[in-house]
Amino acid sequence: MSVHFLKLQVKDWLVYGGQTTVEFAPFQRGKNIVVVHGKNGFGKTSLLRALKFLFHNGYDREGLLEQWHEHAREAGEGSMKIALEFVYQGKPMKLIRKVDFESRNGTTAVTPSVALIDVDSGDLENQVEDKIELIIPKKSQQFVFFDGAEITRYAQRQHDKGIREAIEQVLGIPAVRNLKSDLGKLVNELEDEQAGIVALQGHSQDLLAEIDRLKNEAASYKEQRAGLLDKINGVQRAAEELEKEAAQIVAIATEREQLAAKQERRADYEEQRDQVNDAIKRFLSDAPLHMLTGPLKQIVQEGVAKQEGGSFRRDYYLHVKQYLDRVLENGQWDFGAPIPESTGQDIEREAQRFGELGAGMGTVKRKDINLGDISELKALLRRLQDSGDSQKLMDKRAVYDEKLEEIDKDIRELRAKLAGHPLLEVQALFEQRETLTETEMTLKQDIEALDGNLARVIKEIDDKNRELDEATMGTDLGRPLTETLYTARQLYKVVDAFVDRLVAQKREDIEREATNIFTRITNKPLEYAGIRVKDDYTLEVYRRDGTVVENKKLSAGEKEVLAYSFITSLNLSSPSPAPFVMDTPFGHLDSSHRDGLLQSLPNLPVQVFLLATDRDLPHQERDQVQAFIAQEFEIERNQQEASSTIVQE
Amino acid sequence: MMEAQGTPFDQMASRHDGLLREVSAEYNVDPRLFRQLVDLENTKVHLERRRLVTRQIREIIEQHLSQREQ
């Protein structure tokens, strides 16, 4: 049965000077949201702290003085007080935590007090702190009163370490564990008493001795079993470590393969680029000849046709010489490309040769142009034609340069990743893993054998106990004791079976409800299928295809949604779910997550107090849940008096 | 006592109750007695020293047995 808040009074607490009283509407399902609007610094967090303080005073003297409203503190004497009327297990109660400040000998005496009142009878309850602990245990406050920052912290912690104890306390599991332990003690006590009766009667001594021997044997088996379980845990931990290492090796091996492939591809690119470079060099060195391709063709054609000719090319040779001289003088080709120094020398040589050819044309004899010359010219022409287009070569080189630059970057990154990862022996790891598996199997077989022995001894003890019970049942003194003992033993067996099943059931409940809440809020409902609660109560999100989402892959917002879903399901799985008081709970949440979270609130079977700034709950979002809002309050600030009050809107 | 409507959380409480009855039946123990003991431990779970709890359990069992006889 859930706890509902009815009326809150705050006096001289932090930003709340004087007394502020807020009355809450009776709890109604589906209309369970109470919004307290407040600007930054107006007192939302002070309100949250007031409730935390009310249920658990975690402050020392200095801390209490710091919580006292500053104007009241200036006066030097007075009190601060938080009082809450609420319904717990259908009963109206009032909890008051008050601190008196009194000036004594130049210092302030601080006297805290607490009272719990049964409102119907007006009676003061005793053992107040114990009772408060039953209503909202200190450890479970984090699942009841929380702010955005706390959710963020919880979201981080949730993935690092299970907070098993607190969670089990909220779920009511320790009480059942305690019952098992207490029943065990009671059974021992009753058996001792029974032994006394048996001794008084002077018979069945052998039976008692035999039971003692069997008990010792059982204890020894249990001890051995616990030792073996410890060993199994150790083996499993070592196996997990090995698996992590193996996964790392696989990842490293993959990266090494990638690196090798990239290095090979780089070598190919480099070779291809070198070939292009050579082609470019050849092209440039042949540049003058390229300019002469046309005339050369003509020479070859005419040479072939007119091998008997004389000075028919003189003018042409001289014309080419003039052209080359001009190019040399300008230092660049007609199309603008500069002439490298080495090429310049070639051009100069060619110009000289053409000059000589032209000058000597008058005396050229038939024998000067022979078939050998023509063949050489033909070969030269073919080479020139094969050497390609200069622009295309340049483009090709640029492409290779770009590819090399890109692959160099990848290689650098991979090298950086692999730096510090020594080459690990996979085979050795697999062998170790195998040995561990074998050890684990052997240990489990040993445990099975022990369990067999234990079951046999327990049965023998039961049989002997029955004999003993029969012996004591026959006496007036022994009969009631034996009946009590028998019932206690049966109860012990019940609680022993119950505790394991209860833990499993609670985990299932939390898992299912956390999944319900999470899938309603998440902005990836088609991808994420649910939440799994592991043995240590840490969480993991799994996808629709069954794969687990690595925690580090979850965004900060997603982790908060996960934490919120878990906290909510946990509180609501407790025997007495408490109201949620959330101070600016939306931390890293995007609008889609915020919408989802807001829409989930009306489904909760408890009051939900939202302490929000206008940024946390803009009008548009507020309007979406208006039908579910029971009340709205505004924190008003009197800036002259540095004091806040809460008024209903 | 459970609340009237069947929210998932009421269903949880109901499942808890069902489990308690189921296990009690398996060992032929009155579920009311078992629940009474769980309730007793619930009131003491936060205490570091749970004095006299074994005696209280014994009294509850004895009282239960004497009521059964009557």
XYZ file of C-alpha atoms in Angstrom, chain A:
649
model
C 0.000 0.000 0.000
C 1.602 3.221 -1.079
C 2.480 6.277 1.003
C 0.588 9.508 0.149
C 1.510 13.008 1.224
C -1.267 15.253 2.570
C 0.244 18.431 3.993
C 3.735 19.861 4.230
C 4.924 22.636 6.545
C 8.321 24.217 6.228
C 9.602 26.775 8.701
C 12.817 28.780 8.430
C 14.417 26.120 6.291
C 17.019 27.271 3.755
C 15.311 29.779 1.425
C 11.936 29.422 3.159
C 11.776 32.135 5.803
C 8.839 32.047 8.218
C 6.295 29.297 7.742
C 5.066 27.883 4.444
C 2.229 25.379 4.333
C 1.209 23.334 1.320
C -1.856 21.102 1.280
C -2.000 18.359 -1.286
C -5.126 17.002 -2.892
C -6.064 13.448 -1.921
C -4.237 10.924 -4.054
C -6.161 9.895 -7.119
C -4.971 7.395 -9.686
C -4.460 8.872 -13.133
C -4.486 12.371 -11.635
C -1.394 11.945 -9.579
C 0.978 14.664 -10.752
C 1.701 17.647 -8.533
C 3.793 20.332 -10.205
C 5.779 22.841 -8.208
C 7.032 25.547 -10.538
C 10.014 27.577 -9.484
C 12.784 29.600 -10.987
C 16.401 28.784 -10.329
C 17.365 29.641 -6.767
C 13.744 30.065 -5.617
C 13.629 26.871 -3.543
C 12.912 23.691 -5.487
C 15.996 21.901 -4.249
C 15.411 23.301 -0.739
C 12.050 21.560 -0.804
C 13.638 18.281 -1.884
C 16.241 18.618 0.863
C 13.498 19.349 3.397
C 11.845 16.014 2.614
C 15.158 14.164 2.724
C 15.936 15.774 6.092
C 12.478 14.943 7.414
C 12.959 11.235 6.760
C 16.607 11.148 7.718
C 18.621 13.764 9.562
C 22.054 13.403 8.098
C 23.373 16.758 9.368
C 25.760 17.491 12.196
C 25.542 20.687 14.279
C 27.265 22.843 11.656
C 25.172 21.316 8.906
C 21.966 22.092 10.781
C 23.039 25.693 11.329
C 23.673 25.986 7.601
C 20.135 24.841 6.770
C 18.570 27.466 9.043
C 17.140 30.436 7.155
C 19.705 33.231 7.140
C 17.441 35.931 8.669
C 16.388 33.603 11.467
C 20.050 32.759 12.011
C 20.890 36.445 12.312
C 18.391 36.654 15.189
C 20.534 34.041 16.966
C 17.654 32.065 18.505
C 14.616 30.237 17.219
C 13.813 27.027 15.447
C 13.407 25.434 12.084
C 10.869 22.759 11.385
C 9.653 20.421 8.688
C 6.336 18.664 9.252
C 4.518 16.286 6.957
C 1.108 14.719 7.228
C 0.821 11.574 5.186
C -1.027 8.306 4.861
C 0.917 5.125 5.564
C -0.750 1.735 5.315
C -4.120 3.488 5.284
C -3.355 5.395 8.496
C -2.901 9.193 8.662
C 0.381 10.061 10.364
C 2.293 13.256 11.056
C 6.049 13.402 11.135
C 7.738 16.473 12.598
C 11.437 17.148 12.616
C 12.390 20.249 14.493
C 15.664 21.888 15.436
C 15.837 24.425 18.280
C 18.631 26.988 18.290
C 19.417 28.636 21.596
C 22.102 31.149 22.429
C 24.216 29.964 25.364
C 27.460 31.525 26.569
C 28.232 33.133 23.243
C 27.558 30.025 21.232
C 24.453 28.508 19.662
C 23.119 25.311 21.160
C 21.511 23.112 18.513
C 18.845 20.636 19.651
C 17.196 18.425 17.058
C 14.040 16.465 17.832
C 11.635 14.251 15.975
C 8.064 13.203 16.575
C 5.677 10.826 14.858
C 2.009 11.227 15.644
C -0.911 8.956 14.942
C -3.300 11.644 13.637
C -6.506 9.745 14.452
C -5.643 9.137 18.110
C -3.238 12.037 18.577
C -0.818 9.594 20.251
C 2.901 10.052 19.969
C 4.579 6.984 18.526
C 7.662 5.554 20.242
C 10.839 4.336 18.497
C 10.279 7.034 15.893
C 13.500 6.656 13.923
C 12.871 2.918 13.598
C 9.379 3.539 12.308
C 10.545 6.172 9.843
C 13.041 3.627 8.595
C 10.141 1.307 7.893
C 8.185 3.963 5.986
C 11.003 5.189 3.740
C 14.285 3.443 4.539
C 17.324 5.673 4.464
C 18.905 3.516 1.786
C 15.903 3.748 -0.489
C 15.617 7.548 -0.341
C 17.604 7.638 -3.555
C 14.699 5.864 -5.231
C 12.140 8.311 -3.843
C 13.587 11.812 -3.633
C 15.902 12.518 -6.495
C 17.066 15.240 -8.809
C 18.446 15.244 -12.335
C 22.024 15.261 -11.089
C 21.313 12.303 -8.823
C 19.812 10.386 -11.727
C 22.929 11.140 -13.740
C 25.130 9.879 -10.926
C 22.936 6.841 -10.445
C 22.994 6.173 -14.181
C 26.780 6.047 -14.071
C 26.959 4.040 -10.872
C 24.349 1.624 -12.091
C 26.694 0.388 -14.717
C 29.735 0.217 -12.520
C 28.579 -1.458 -9.391
C 25.412 -3.050 -8.138
C 23.934 -1.528 -5.030
C 22.540 -4.869 -4.092
C 22.003 -4.270 -0.404
C 19.914 -1.131 -0.865
C 17.920 -2.709 -3.642
C 17.236 -5.888 -1.697
C 16.164 -3.817 1.277
C 13.659 -1.952 -0.870
C 12.340 -5.253 -2.141
C 11.907 -6.638 1.373
C 14.374 -9.486 0.850
C 16.613 -9.009 3.938
C 13.631 -9.584 6.235
C 13.138 -13.016 4.724
C 16.851 -13.777 4.952
C 16.778 -12.709 8.622
C 13.795 -14.965 9.232
C 15.740 -17.911 7.861
C 18.672 -17.159 10.145
C 16.425 -16.656 13.189
C 14.507 -19.851 12.530
C 17.825 -21.688 12.267
C 18.803 -20.340 15.686
C 15.424 -21.253 17.151
C 15.659 -24.800 15.818
C 19.101 -25.161 17.454
C 17.788 -23.827 20.752
C 14.782 -26.138 20.684
C 16.965 -29.125 19.798
C 19.185 -28.330 22.773
C 16.118 -28.269 25.020
C 14.934 -31.519 23.525
C 18.349 -33.049 24.186
C 17.997 -31.964 27.815
C 14.684 -33.747 28.126
C 16.122 -36.845 26.503
C 19.058 -36.739 28.915
C 16.675 -36.352 31.854
C 14.851 -39.405 30.736
C 18.147 -41.236 30.643
C 17.670 -42.926 27.310
C 18.355 -42.279 23.612
C 21.864 -41.105 24.448
C 23.183 -43.066 21.508
C 20.639 -41.387 19.291
C 21.769 -37.926 20.414
C 25.415 -38.824 19.934
C 24.630 -40.126 16.468
C 22.738 -36.931 15.561
C 25.667 -34.845 16.793
C 28.062 -36.886 14.708
C 25.825 -36.513 11.640
C 25.486 -32.791 12.238
C 29.244 -32.451 12.387
C 29.528 -34.430 9.192
C 26.917 -32.192 7.515
C 28.707 -29.073 8.761
C 31.952 -30.393 7.315
C 30.277 -31.038 3.941
C 28.767 -27.555 3.989
C 32.139 -26.045 4.748
C 33.773 -28.004 1.931
C 30.939 -26.996 -0.367
C 31.405 -23.297 0.462
C 35.137 -23.675 -0.225
C 34.435 -25.303 -3.578
C 31.932 -22.589 -4.467
C 34.580 -19.976 -3.706
C 36.965 -21.822 -5.981
C 34.358 -21.977 -8.745
C 33.778 -18.256 -8.409
C 37.517 -17.701 -8.677
C 37.715 -19.917 -11.754
C 34.757 -18.146 -13.336
C 36.312 -14.755 -12.665
C 39.588 -15.927 -14.200
C 37.670 -17.309 -17.196
C 35.897 -13.985 -17.642
C 39.245 -12.211 -17.583
C 40.579 -14.630 -20.180
C 37.547 -14.075 -22.351
C 38.069 -10.347 -22.124
C 41.694 -10.856 -23.087
C 40.682 -13.146 -25.946
C 38.182 -10.563 -27.171
C 40.943 -7.991 -27.005
C 43.233 -10.281 -28.983
C 40.582 -10.779 -31.621
C 40.079 -7.033 -31.838
C 43.825 -6.433 -32.019
C 44.312 -9.214 -34.552
C 41.595 -7.705 -36.728
C 43.223 -4.316 -36.481
C 46.617 -5.790 -37.262
C 45.155 -7.476 -40.333
C 43.626 -4.177 -41.367
C 46.986 -2.490 -40.887
C 48.818 -5.114 -42.965
C 46.234 -4.854 -45.758
C 46.464 -1.087 -45.748
C 50.259 -1.190 -45.814
C 50.119 -3.549 -48.796
C 47.654 -1.304 -50.598
C 49.862 1.652 -49.821
C 52.839 -0.064 -51.444
C 50.705 -0.710 -54.552
C 49.591 2.908 -54.731
C 53.142 4.075 -54.269
C 54.375 1.848 -57.046
C 51.641 3.051 -59.357
C 52.363 6.646 -58.487
C 56.074 6.087 -59.161
C 55.194 4.733 -62.576
C 53.132 7.818 -63.283
C 55.997 9.988 -62.049
C 58.395 8.225 -64.401
C 55.949 8.752 -67.246
C 55.731 12.427 -66.371
C 59.520 12.707 -66.242
C 59.805 11.014 -69.617
C 57.130 13.238 -71.001
C 58.925 16.327 -69.800
C 62.269 15.205 -71.093
C 60.657 14.457 -74.443
C 58.819 17.740 -74.390
C 60.761 19.323 -77.297
C 60.219 16.253 -79.356
C 56.511 16.343 -78.553
C 56.480 19.763 -80.113
C 58.066 18.219 -83.146
C 55.736 15.301 -83.544
C 54.047 16.919 -86.528
C 57.263 17.822 -88.397
C 58.799 14.479 -87.555
C 55.823 12.660 -89.016
C 56.207 14.739 -92.125
C 59.910 14.026 -92.275
C 59.287 10.334 -91.976
C 56.599 10.420 -94.644
C 58.548 12.651 -96.942
C 61.807 10.914 -96.147
C 60.301 7.656 -97.187
C 58.771 9.171 -100.301
C 61.588 11.433 -101.267
C 64.712 9.778 -100.080
C 66.363 11.215 -103.141
C 65.364 14.803 -102.330
C 67.851 17.499 -101.254
C 67.037 20.721 -99.453
C 63.258 20.427 -99.299
C 63.210 20.658 -95.451
C 65.733 23.401 -94.928
C 63.155 26.114 -94.311
C 61.210 23.874 -92.030
C 64.270 22.967 -89.909
C 65.097 26.600 -89.526
C 61.506 27.372 -88.574
C 61.613 24.743 -85.813
C 64.920 26.114 -84.561
C 63.388 29.563 -84.343
C 60.446 28.181 -82.370
C 62.710 26.395 -79.911
C 64.872 29.471 -79.477
C 61.757 31.467 -78.622
C 60.621 28.889 -76.078
C 64.051 28.915 -74.464
C 64.019 32.684 -74.320
C 60.555 32.762 -72.679
C 61.471 29.956 -70.246
C 58.077 28.301 -70.784
C 56.024 26.449 -73.335
C 53.352 28.198 -75.329
C 50.710 26.514 -73.131
C 52.289 28.132 -70.085
C 54.080 25.247 -68.354
C 57.572 26.231 -67.155
C 60.549 24.460 -68.615
C 62.649 22.541 -66.086
C 66.351 23.211 -66.194
C 67.271 19.728 -67.367
C 64.697 19.888 -70.150
C 66.028 23.315 -71.166
C 69.359 21.778 -71.927
C 67.649 19.161 -74.110
C 65.716 21.849 -75.976
C 68.879 23.847 -76.489
C 70.562 20.766 -77.921
C 67.609 20.087 -80.204
C 67.514 23.708 -81.381
C 71.180 23.474 -82.189
C 70.651 20.211 -84.069
C 67.772 21.649 -86.100
C 69.898 24.705 -86.826
C 72.681 22.491 -88.042
C 70.267 20.447 -90.110
C 68.853 23.580 -91.697
C 72.259 25.082 -92.300
C 73.601 21.929 -93.861
C 70.563 21.343 -96.053
C 72.155 22.820 -99.072
C 74.783 20.165 -99.041
C 72.565 17.299 -97.956
C 73.245 14.387 -100.129
C 71.087 11.438 -100.886
C 73.272 9.324 -98.669
C 72.652 11.694 -95.630
C 69.090 10.448 -95.153
C 69.271 6.756 -95.235
C 66.770 4.005 -94.279
C 68.346 3.642 -90.842
C 67.570 7.278 -89.968
C 63.969 6.868 -91.046
C 63.546 3.756 -88.861
C 64.946 5.602 -85.839
C 62.550 8.473 -86.396
C 59.654 6.064 -86.690
C 60.605 4.446 -83.354
C 60.905 7.874 -81.747
C 57.449 8.813 -82.976
C 55.959 5.624 -81.542
C 57.568 6.331 -78.158
C 56.199 9.848 -78.180
C 52.706 8.669 -79.025
C 52.852 6.034 -76.269
C 53.939 8.506 -73.579
C 50.353 9.901 -73.355
C 48.765 13.163 -72.492
C 50.524 15.369 -69.929
C 47.331 16.631 -68.252
C 45.997 13.114 -67.800
C 49.261 12.037 -66.235
C 49.184 14.960 -63.816
C 45.579 14.104 -62.864
C 46.491 10.498 -62.340
C 49.349 11.475 -60.055
C 47.067 13.751 -58.054
C 44.644 10.857 -57.536
C 47.424 8.618 -56.253
C 48.726 11.371 -53.980
C 45.292 11.733 -52.504
C 44.884 7.986 -52.000
C 48.271 7.788 -50.328
C 47.464 10.653 -48.021
C 44.229 8.979 -47.003
C 45.745 5.575 -46.423
C 48.668 7.115 -44.491
C 46.122 8.688 -42.140
C 44.411 5.333 -41.597
C 47.744 3.650 -41.011
C 48.772 6.296 -38.486
C 45.490 5.836 -36.596
C 45.772 2.065 -36.554
C 49.377 2.248 -35.407
C 48.385 4.589 -32.590
C 45.618 2.171 -31.557
C 47.936 -0.793 -31.603
C 50.756 0.980 -29.803
C 51.205 -0.555 -26.382
C 49.386 -3.761 -27.291
C 51.912 -6.511 -27.187
C 51.427 -9.490 -29.414
C 49.516 -11.960 -27.303
C 49.574 -15.660 -27.575
C 46.047 -16.649 -28.515
C 46.810 -20.305 -28.403
C 48.133 -20.039 -24.844
C 44.968 -18.241 -23.801
C 42.752 -20.863 -25.348
C 44.707 -23.543 -23.542
C 44.352 -21.688 -20.231
C 40.627 -21.247 -20.855
C 40.297 -24.950 -21.538
C 42.136 -25.812 -18.341
C 39.832 -23.488 -16.404
C 36.750 -25.079 -17.939
C 38.034 -28.490 -16.947
C 38.774 -27.269 -13.410
C 35.302 -25.783 -13.163
C 33.737 -29.035 -14.305
C 35.777 -31.035 -11.802
C 34.779 -28.621 -9.015
C 31.137 -28.895 -9.995
C 31.390 -32.673 -9.938
C 32.936 -32.448 -6.466
C 30.041 -30.232 -5.368
C 27.548 -32.699 -6.803
C 29.228 -35.483 -4.864
C 29.142 -33.352 -1.708
C 25.487 -32.506 -2.304
C 24.791 -36.209 -2.547
C 26.562 -36.822 0.756
C 24.849 -33.835 2.327
C 21.410 -35.030 1.218
C 22.155 -38.484 2.632
C 23.328 -37.050 5.967
C 20.382 -34.639 6.198
C 17.997 -37.521 5.587
C 19.748 -39.533 8.285
C 19.495 -36.560 10.650
C 15.794 -36.210 9.800
C 15.264 -39.906 10.507
C 17.126 -39.743 13.811
C 15.314 -36.532 14.736
C 12.020 -38.263 14.043
C 13.056 -41.067 16.367
C 13.988 -38.516 18.969
C 10.730 -36.611 18.416
C 8.784 -39.830 18.948
C 10.701 -40.399 22.167
C 9.956 -36.894 23.511
C 6.375 -36.686 22.190
C 5.412 -39.354 24.638
C 6.067 -37.114 27.660
C 4.058 -34.146 28.927
C 7.146 -32.021 29.047
C 8.396 -33.050 25.647
C 5.214 -32.969 23.585
C 4.652 -29.183 23.227
C 8.372 -28.621 22.737
C 8.549 -31.258 20.019
C 5.549 -29.802 18.200
C 7.123 -26.355 18.273
C 10.392 -27.809 17.063
C 8.714 -29.678 14.232
C 6.880 -26.513 13.087
C 10.055 -24.427 13.342
C 11.910 -26.968 11.210
C 9.135 -26.934 8.617
C 9.136 -23.130 8.617
C 12.892 -23.146 8.128
C 12.452 -25.336 5.049
C 9.692 -23.035 3.769
C 11.745 -19.892 4.159
C 14.800 -21.589 2.661
C 12.828 -22.406 -0.490
C 10.987 -19.085 -0.439
C 13.994 -16.766 -0.326
C 15.546 -17.960 -3.589
C 12.243 -17.947 -5.384
C 11.396 -14.526 -3.980
C 14.672 -13.031 -5.251
C 14.048 -14.523 -8.693
C 10.465 -13.297 -8.733
C 11.379 -9.774 -7.622
C 14.060 -9.562 -10.268
C 11.594 -10.692 -12.894
C 9.074 -8.099 -11.680
C 11.603 -5.300 -11.808
C 12.855 -6.441 -15.186
C 9.383 -6.513 -16.670
C 8.224 -3.183 -15.221
C 11.516 -1.415 -15.918
C 11.245 -2.692 -19.486
C 7.670 -1.391 -19.726
C 8.721 2.034 -18.544
C 11.931 2.109 -20.565
C 10.338 1.077 -23.860
C 7.637 3.703 -23.348
C 10.227 6.444 -22.853
C 13.112 5.506 -25.133
C 13.407 7.291 -28.447
C 14.547 4.021 -30.063
C 11.533 1.786 -29.442
C 12.113 -0.105 -32.677
C 15.700 -0.872 -31.749
C 15.661 -1.468 -27.978
C 13.572 -4.361 -26.739
C 14.077 -4.148 -22.998
C 16.154 -4.166 -19.853
C 17.796 -7.170 -18.271
C 18.540 -7.109 -14.542
C 21.642 -9.116 -13.801
C 22.354 -11.085 -10.611
C 24.036 -8.107 -8.982
C 21.162 -5.829 -10.067
C 23.242 -4.025 -12.648
C 21.378 -3.438 -15.856
C 21.822 -4.029 -19.508
C 19.732 -2.952 -22.460
C 19.120 -5.506 -25.176
C 18.029 -5.025 -28.745
C 15.168 -6.640 -30.609
C 17.621 -9.072 -32.201
C 18.675 -10.181 -28.713
C 22.109 -8.556 -28.746
C 23.167 -6.492 -25.765
C 23.880 -2.792 -26.123
C 27.297 -2.049 -24.699
C 26.846 0.353 -21.802
C 29.455 2.720 -23.172
C 27.413 2.969 -26.351
C 24.446 4.395 -24.441
C 24.251 8.169 -24.467
C 24.076 10.146 -21.216
C 20.365 10.700 -21.845
C 19.745 7.016 -22.489
C 21.562 6.078 -19.299
C 19.317 8.483 -17.410
C 16.211 6.959 -18.925
C 17.552 3.548 -17.946
C 18.240 4.716 -14.388
C 14.837 6.385 -14.147
C 13.058 3.237 -15.394
C 14.934 1.094 -12.903
C 14.456 3.447 -9.958
C 10.762 3.730 -10.696
C 10.179 0.007 -11.027
C 12.242 -0.598 -7.907
C 10.295 1.842 -5.751
C 7.047 0.488 -7.033
C 8.123 -3.116 -6.413
C 8.671 -2.357 -2.746
C 6.031 -3.340 -0.197
C 5.159 0.350 0.403
C 5.821 2.440 -2.709
C 6.504 6.057 -1.786
C 5.662 9.216 -3.737
C 8.245 10.315 -6.256
C 9.708 13.744 -5.700
C 11.740 14.744 -8.726
C 13.711 17.939 -8.866
C 14.508 19.022 -12.455
C 14.576 15.415 -13.522
C 15.148 15.924 -17.186
C 18.929 16.421 -17.115
C 20.280 15.277 -20.458
C 16.965 14.200 -21.906
C 16.001 15.305 -25.387
C 12.418 16.349 -26.135
C 11.428 12.856 -27.242
C 12.697 11.283 -23.996
C 11.085 14.071 -21.951
C 7.758 13.472 -23.655
C 8.073 9.757 -23.000
C 8.948 10.304 -19.341
C 6.087 12.741 -18.832
C 3.625 10.391 -20.506
C 4.758 7.567 -18.210
C 4.027 9.498 -14.997
C 0.217 9.147 -14.959
C 0.600 5.366 -15.056
C 2.439 5.305 -11.748
C 0.234 4.307 -8.823
C 1.802 6.929 -6.521
C 1.899 10.701 -6.204
C 4.503 12.317 -8.416
C 5.901 15.686 -7.366
C 7.626 17.481 -10.201
C 9.813 20.366 -9.106
C 10.440 22.141 -12.358
C 11.648 25.360 -13.933
C 9.854 26.705 -16.990
C 12.676 25.181 -19.012
C 12.116 21.756 -17.464
C 8.420 21.854 -18.147
C 7.544 24.245 -20.960
C 3.855 25.077 -21.537
C 3.610 22.746 -24.486
C 4.843 19.740 -22.504
C 2.809 20.706 -19.454
C -0.322 20.858 -21.628
C 0.289 17.271 -22.733
C -0.119 16.011 -19.171
C -2.600 18.601 -17.958
C -5.374 16.028 -17.612
C -3.207 14.123 -15.119
C -2.146 17.094 -13.027
C -3.806 17.147 -9.619
C -2.399 20.488 -8.502
C 0.077 23.158 -9.465
C 2.046 25.355 -7.125
C 4.366 28.263 -7.688
C 7.359 29.124 -5.547
C 7.298 32.883 -5.037
C 10.275 34.861 -3.891
C 10.234 37.999 -1.790
C 13.586 39.403 -2.763
C 13.593 42.173 -0.142
C 13.210 39.636 2.634
C 15.216 36.943 0.845
C 12.442 34.484 1.531
C 10.379 32.067 -0.556
C 6.835 30.803 -0.129
C 4.750 28.277 -2.013
C 1.329 29.265 -3.332
C -1.228 27.224 -5.192
C -1.948 28.375 -8.732
